[in-house]
mmCIF file of C-alpha atoms and ligand atoms in Angstrom:
data_model
loop_
_atom_site.group_PDB
_atom_site.id
_atom_site.type_symbol
_atom_site.label_atom_id
_atom_site.label_comp_id
_atom_site.label_asym_id
_atom_site.label_seq_id
_atom_site.Cartn_x
_atom_site.Cartn_y
_atom_site.Cartn_z
ATOM 1 C CA MET A 1 -33.145 14.533 63.771
ATOM 2 C CA ASP A 2 -34.626 15.832 60.223
ATOM 3 C CA GLY A 3 -35.674 14.291 57.246
ATOM 4 C CA PRO A 4 -38.456 14.212 54.328
ATOM 5 C CA ALA A 5 -41.595 12.176 54.921
ATOM 6 C CA ALA A 6 -41.767 8.212 55.975
ATOM 7 C CA SER A 7 -37.866 8.400 56.364
ATOM 8 C CA GLY A 8 -38.433 6.627 59.252
ATOM 9 C CA LYS A 9 -37.191 10.093 62.016
ATOM 10 C CA HIS A 10 -40.027 8.927 64.248
ATOM 11 C CA THR A 11 -39.335 5.368 65.323
ATOM 12 C CA LEU A 12 -35.700 5.987 65.675
ATOM 13 C CA ALA A 13 -36.038 9.232 67.412
ATOM 14 C CA ARG A 14 -38.391 7.266 69.741
ATOM 15 C CA GLN A 15 -35.883 5.083 70.360
ATOM 16 C CA ILE A 16 -33.019 7.091 70.500
ATOM 17 C CA ALA A 17 -35.058 8.610 73.237
ATOM 18 C CA LYS A 18 -35.586 6.046 75.308
ATOM 19 C CA LYS A 19 -31.880 4.785 75.671
ATOM 20 C CA TYR A 20 -30.807 8.341 76.599
ATOM 21 C CA LYS A 21 -33.493 9.283 78.632
ATOM 22 C CA LEU A 22 -34.957 12.379 76.434
ATOM 23 C CA LEU A 23 -37.913 13.637 76.205
ATOM 24 C CA HIS A 24 -39.052 12.904 72.265
ATOM 25 C CA LEU A 25 -40.821 15.188 70.409
ATOM 26 C CA ASP A 26 -42.500 14.736 66.805
ATOM 27 C CA SER A 27 -42.820 17.838 65.385
ATOM 28 C CA GLY A 28 -44.951 16.865 62.484
ATOM 29 C CA LYS A 29 -47.767 15.827 65.294
ATOM 30 C CA LEU A 30 -47.825 19.507 66.066
ATOM 31 C CA TYR A 31 -48.965 20.697 62.763
ATOM 32 C CA ARG A 32 -51.330 17.847 62.382
ATOM 33 C CA TYR A 33 -53.193 19.042 65.104
ATOM 34 C CA PHE A 34 -53.625 22.064 64.126
ATOM 35 C CA ALA A 35 -54.629 20.572 60.878
ATOM 36 C CA LEU A 36 -57.018 18.880 62.675
ATOM 37 C CA GLN A 37 -58.718 21.974 64.353
ATOM 38 C CA VAL A 38 -58.676 23.427 60.650
ATOM 39 C CA TYR A 39 -60.486 19.730 59.651
ATOM 40 C CA GLN A 40 -62.976 20.170 62.309
ATOM 41 C CA THR A 41 -63.600 23.717 60.839
ATOM 42 C CA LYS A 42 -64.936 22.406 57.836
ATOM 43 C CA GLY A 43 -64.487 25.378 55.971
ATOM 44 C CA GLN A 44 -61.255 23.885 55.901
ATOM 45 C CA LYS A 45 -60.519 28.173 56.917
ATOM 46 C CA VAL A 46 -57.318 28.674 59.712
ATOM 47 C CA ASN A 47 -59.469 30.469 62.712
ATOM 48 C CA TYR A 48 -56.344 31.657 64.918
ATOM 49 C CA THR A 49 -58.532 32.263 67.844
ATOM 50 C CA LYS A 50 -59.232 28.772 67.680
ATOM 51 C CA LEU A 51 -55.556 27.418 67.460
ATOM 52 C CA LYS A 52 -54.482 29.422 70.308
ATOM 53 C CA GLN A 53 -56.706 27.562 72.670
ATOM 54 C CA ALA A 54 -55.865 24.772 71.500
ATOM 55 C CA LEU A 55 -52.288 25.403 71.404
ATOM 56 C CA LYS A 56 -53.508 26.183 75.531
ATOM 57 C CA LYS A 57 -54.661 23.169 75.652
ATOM 58 C CA LEU A 58 -52.350 21.236 74.171
ATOM 59 C CA THR A 59 -50.662 17.705 75.759
ATOM 60 C CA LEU A 60 -48.040 15.296 74.759
ATOM 61 C CA LYS A 61 -50.823 12.595 75.028
ATOM 62 C CA LYS A 62 -52.918 14.550 72.491
ATOM 63 C CA LEU A 63 -50.482 14.487 69.670
ATOM 64 C CA LYS A 64 -51.340 10.371 70.151
ATOM 65 C CA ASP A 65 -54.397 11.312 68.500
ATOM 66 C CA LYS A 66 -54.897 8.494 65.544
ATOM 67 C CA ARG A 67 -56.833 10.876 63.861
ATOM 68 C CA LEU A 68 -54.007 12.972 63.646
ATOM 69 C CA THR A 69 -52.700 10.580 60.860
ATOM 70 C CA SER A 70 -55.197 10.516 58.490
ATOM 71 C CA GLU A 71 -55.133 11.390 55.192
ATOM 72 C CA PRO A 72 -57.099 14.396 54.461
ATOM 73 C CA VAL A 73 -55.520 16.203 57.881
ATOM 74 C CA THR A 74 -51.922 14.954 56.372
ATOM 75 C CA LYS A 75 -52.769 17.036 53.277
ATOM 76 C CA ILE A 76 -54.023 19.890 55.570
ATOM 77 C CA ALA A 77 -50.919 19.460 57.565
ATOM 78 C CA SER A 78 -48.638 19.747 54.832
ATOM 79 C CA ILE A 79 -50.873 22.950 53.209
ATOM 80 C CA ILE A 80 -50.253 24.736 56.784
ATOM 81 C CA SER A 81 -46.892 24.402 57.045
ATOM 82 C CA LYS A 82 -46.231 26.770 54.528
ATOM 83 C CA ILE A 83 -47.662 29.701 57.035
ATOM 84 C CA LYS A 84 -45.529 31.817 58.640
ATOM 85 C CA LYS A 85 -47.936 32.586 61.522
ATOM 86 C CA ILE A 86 -48.426 29.222 62.182
ATOM 87 C CA ARG A 87 -44.723 28.267 62.393
ATOM 88 C CA GLN A 88 -44.136 30.819 64.981
ATOM 89 C CA MET A 89 -46.619 29.292 66.927
ATOM 90 C CA LEU A 90 -45.361 26.224 66.693
ATOM 91 C CA LYS A 91 -41.868 27.372 66.903
ATOM 92 C CA LYS A 92 -42.479 28.361 70.857
ATOM 93 C CA VAL A 93 -43.782 24.957 71.610
ATOM 94 C CA GLN A 94 -41.135 23.658 70.105
ATOM 95 C CA HIS A 95 -38.818 26.036 71.306
ATOM 96 C CA ASP A 96 -40.060 25.709 75.352
ATOM 97 C CA LEU A 97 -39.770 21.819 75.353
ATOM 98 C CA ALA A 98 -36.454 21.168 73.668
ATOM 99 C CA TYR A 99 -34.983 23.172 76.018
ATOM 100 C CA ASN A 100 -36.830 23.470 79.152
ATOM 101 C CA PRO A 101 -37.829 19.409 79.299
ATOM 102 C CA PRO A 102 -39.693 17.612 82.390
ATOM 103 C CA ASN A 103 -37.056 17.096 85.626
ATOM 104 C CA LYS A 104 -37.428 13.358 84.284
ATOM 105 C CA PHE A 105 -35.847 13.714 81.675
ATOM 106 C CA LYS A 106 -31.749 14.240 80.756
ATOM 107 C CA GLY A 107 -32.629 16.491 76.898
ATOM 108 C CA SER A 108 -34.577 16.317 74.113
ATOM 109 C CA ILE A 109 -35.005 14.794 70.739
ATOM 110 C CA LEU A 110 -36.471 16.351 68.019
ATOM 111 C CA ASP A 111 -37.410 14.964 64.447
ATOM 112 C CA GLY A 112 -39.022 17.496 62.276
ATOM 113 C CA ARG A 113 -38.034 19.465 58.762
ATOM 114 C CA ASP A 114 -36.419 22.272 60.534
ATOM 115 C CA ILE A 115 -34.731 21.092 63.622
ATOM 116 C CA GLY A 116 -30.972 22.061 62.684
ATOM 117 C CA THR A 117 -32.002 24.574 60.809
ATOM 118 C CA VAL A 118 -34.443 26.976 62.450
ATOM 119 C CA ILE A 119 -36.214 24.943 65.917
ATOM 120 C CA MET A 120 -32.535 24.553 67.471
ATOM 121 C CA PRO A 121 -29.591 25.184 65.647
ATOM 122 C CA ASP A 122 -27.302 24.570 68.719
ATOM 123 C CA ALA A 123 -28.425 21.108 69.027
ATOM 124 C CA HIS A 124 -25.275 18.565 70.241
ATOM 125 C CA VAL A 125 -25.983 16.466 67.746
ATOM 126 C CA LYS A 126 -28.009 16.572 64.216
ATOM 127 C CA VAL A 127 -29.182 13.635 62.193
ATOM 128 C CA TYR A 128 -30.813 13.828 58.464
ATOM 129 C CA LEU A 129 -31.977 10.932 57.909
ATOM 130 C CA THR A 130 -33.333 10.319 54.123
ATOM 131 C CA ALA A 131 -34.372 6.802 52.172
ATOM 132 C CA SER A 132 -35.137 6.596 48.269
ATOM 133 C CA LEU A 133 -38.866 7.522 47.402
ATOM 134 C CA ASN A 134 -39.958 3.443 46.254
ATOM 135 C CA VAL A 135 -38.401 2.594 50.368
ATOM 136 C CA ARG A 136 -40.009 5.281 51.575
ATOM 137 C CA ALA A 137 -43.203 4.642 50.145
ATOM 138 C CA ALA A 138 -43.417 0.750 50.464
ATOM 139 C CA ARG A 139 -42.882 1.575 54.207
ATOM 140 C CA ARG A 140 -45.419 3.891 55.070
ATOM 141 C CA TYR A 141 -47.563 1.613 52.440
ATOM 142 C CA LYS A 142 -46.496 -1.333 55.077
ATOM 143 C CA GLU A 143 -47.376 0.834 58.137
ATOM 144 C CA TYR A 144 -51.206 1.681 55.945
ATOM 145 C CA LYS A 145 -51.948 -2.494 56.254
ATOM 146 C CA LYS A 146 -51.575 -3.084 59.207
ATOM 147 C CA MET A 147 -53.366 -0.292 60.205
ATOM 148 C CA GLY A 148 -56.073 -1.748 57.784
ATOM 149 C CA VAL A 149 -55.896 1.634 55.817
ATOM 150 C CA LYS A 150 -57.017 1.236 52.543
ATOM 151 C CA THR A 151 -54.242 2.362 49.725
ATOM 152 C CA THR A 152 -52.426 2.088 47.009
ATOM 153 C CA LEU A 153 -48.766 1.612 46.929
ATOM 154 C CA ASN A 154 -49.026 4.347 43.691
ATOM 155 C CA LYS A 155 -51.073 6.247 45.961
ATOM 156 C CA VAL A 156 -49.187 6.359 49.397
ATOM 157 C CA LYS A 157 -46.278 6.967 46.574
ATOM 158 C CA SER A 158 -47.502 10.300 45.182
ATOM 159 C CA ASP A 159 -48.897 11.470 47.793
ATOM 160 C CA ILE A 160 -45.457 11.442 49.284
ATOM 161 C CA LYS A 161 -43.919 12.786 46.771
ATOM 162 C CA LYS A 162 -46.243 15.836 46.466
ATOM 163 C CA ARG A 163 -45.360 15.972 50.509
ATOM 164 C CA ASP A 164 -42.016 16.636 49.376
ATOM 165 C CA TYR A 165 -42.055 18.913 47.005
ATOM 166 C CA GLU A 166 -44.067 21.179 48.817
ATOM 167 C CA ASP A 167 -41.989 20.631 52.101
ATOM 168 C CA THR A 168 -38.591 21.592 50.151
ATOM 169 C CA HIS A 169 -39.747 24.025 48.117
ATOM 170 C CA ARG A 170 -41.620 26.275 50.387
ATOM 171 C CA LYS A 171 -40.196 29.721 50.952
ATOM 172 C CA ILE A 172 -39.461 29.658 54.927
ATOM 173 C CA SER A 173 -38.137 26.495 56.874
ATOM 174 C CA SER A 174 -38.061 24.664 53.834
ATOM 175 C CA LEU A 175 -36.681 21.229 53.934
ATOM 176 C CA LYS A 176 -33.165 20.807 54.201
ATOM 177 C CA PRO A 177 -30.375 19.101 56.764
ATOM 178 C CA ALA A 178 -28.526 21.245 58.619
ATOM 179 C CA LYS A 179 -24.608 22.590 57.537
ATOM 180 C CA ASP A 180 -23.397 20.833 60.166
ATOM 181 C CA ALA A 181 -26.059 17.577 59.900
ATOM 182 C CA VAL A 182 -24.664 13.901 59.678
ATOM 183 C CA LEU A 183 -26.371 12.931 57.034
ATOM 184 C CA LEU A 184 -28.172 9.091 56.731
ATOM 185 C CA ASP A 185 -29.319 7.357 53.689
ATOM 186 C CA SER A 186 -31.477 4.534 55.450
ATOM 187 C CA SER A 187 -33.146 2.901 51.875
ATOM 188 C CA PHE A 188 -30.929 0.128 52.150
ATOM 189 C CA TYR A 189 -30.557 0.011 55.799
ATOM 190 C CA ASN A 190 -33.301 -1.956 58.170
ATOM 191 C CA THR A 191 -34.320 0.183 61.656
ATOM 192 C CA ARG A 192 -31.753 -1.557 63.827
ATOM 193 C CA THR A 193 -28.674 -0.894 61.987
ATOM 194 C CA ALA A 194 -29.594 2.740 60.945
ATOM 195 C CA PHE A 195 -30.159 2.744 65.305
ATOM 196 C CA VAL A 196 -26.203 1.674 65.201
ATOM 197 C CA GLU A 197 -25.279 4.436 63.298
ATOM 198 C CA ILE A 198 -27.205 6.979 64.802
ATOM 199 C CA ASP A 199 -26.373 6.064 67.547
ATOM 200 C CA GLU A 200 -22.205 6.041 67.242
ATOM 201 C CA VAL A 201 -22.573 9.385 65.677
ATOM 202 C CA ILE A 202 -24.022 10.685 69.008
ATOM 203 C CA ARG A 203 -21.297 8.531 71.349
ATOM 204 C CA LYS A 204 -18.670 9.945 69.302
ATOM 205 C CA ARG A 205 -20.457 13.709 69.903
ATOM 206 C CA ILE A 206 -20.198 13.154 73.248
ATOM 207 C CA LYS A 207 -16.906 11.898 73.925
ATOM 208 C CA LEU A 208 -16.048 14.789 71.819
ATOM 209 C CA LEU A 209 -18.363 17.312 74.245
ATOM 210 C CA ASN A 210 -16.629 15.832 77.275
ATOM 211 C CA ALA A 211 -13.104 15.519 76.172
ATOM 212 C CA THR A 212 -13.395 19.764 75.862
HETATM 213 O O1 C5P B 1 -43.553 14.671 59.620
HETATM 214 P P1 C5P B 1 -45.074 14.695 59.197
HETATM 215 O O2 C5P B 1 -44.546 14.161 58.178
HETATM 216 O O3 C5P B 1 -45.718 14.237 60.495
HETATM 217 O O4 C5P B 1 -45.189 15.992 59.880
HETATM 218 C C1 C5P B 1 -46.832 16.724 58.625
HETATM 219 C C2 C5P B 1 -46.715 17.514 58.170
HETATM 220 O O5 C5P B 1 -46.476 19.189 58.311
HETATM 221 C C3 C5P B 1 -45.144 17.604 56.703
HETATM 222 O O6 C5P B 1 -45.726 17.063 55.447
HETATM 223 C C4 C5P B 1 -44.478 19.339 56.901
HETATM 224 O O7 C5P B 1 -45.495 19.608 55.968
HETATM 225 C C5 C5P B 1 -45.000 19.282 57.944
HETATM 226 N N1 C5P B 1 -43.891 19.656 59.189
HETATM 227 C C6 C5P B 1 -43.068 20.746 58.547
HETATM 228 N N2 C5P B 1 -42.173 20.909 59.591
HETATM 229 C C7 C5P B 1 -41.623 19.933 60.287
HETATM 230 C C8 C5P B 1 -42.763 19.061 61.084
HETATM 231 C C9 C5P B 1 -43.682 18.725 60.252
HETATM 232 O O8 C5P B 1 -43.416 21.664 57.834
HETATM 233 N N3 C5P B 1 -40.770 19.978 61.565
#
């Protein structure tokens, strides 16, 4: 599942994972995990030896760290995601988890920006989830308010706009729908409706796979 910032990928992928007993990996969290390491080195220079060490210590639990969603870490994630070496390091992790999830899972679902185009080009189901900038900003602003983060709707909107621009204009693994992705604009959907739509896509695909 791919899509721009705050399009609701994470929530929907988590719900789909629960229903189909899949491992869920929010790949944005991996970039944020690296961004946190960079942030902690103050000078904000990328130290690859440190990143390699951090990668060795990575667990899915560590991706739940609240600091990963902070503003400075979000900004750094957007910047470092343009670096080829970083993307290569994280591609391997994503690949390993996607194609070899632990036995308790029946498969995997990943969400991000380049899952359908680069990480899992042969995924059984590809969904490109989007929503208007206004809707995405309003949703994210609501989340921030709930978390007690002090910000304004305009600030959230301009930050998302900037990240979208960076993601769609970078030279490698830019954000775009895979050719065979189902496009879903959730601007006028609530989570439940979007879930039903995606679930329908999955069920049709399973039917087709079982018939061949
Ligand atoms: O999805 P999320 O907003 O948490 O991702 C944080 C940043 O990581 C994004 O702004 C994007 O630049 C980068 N990212 C990426 N490729 C992915 C997932 C995230 O470049 N597959």
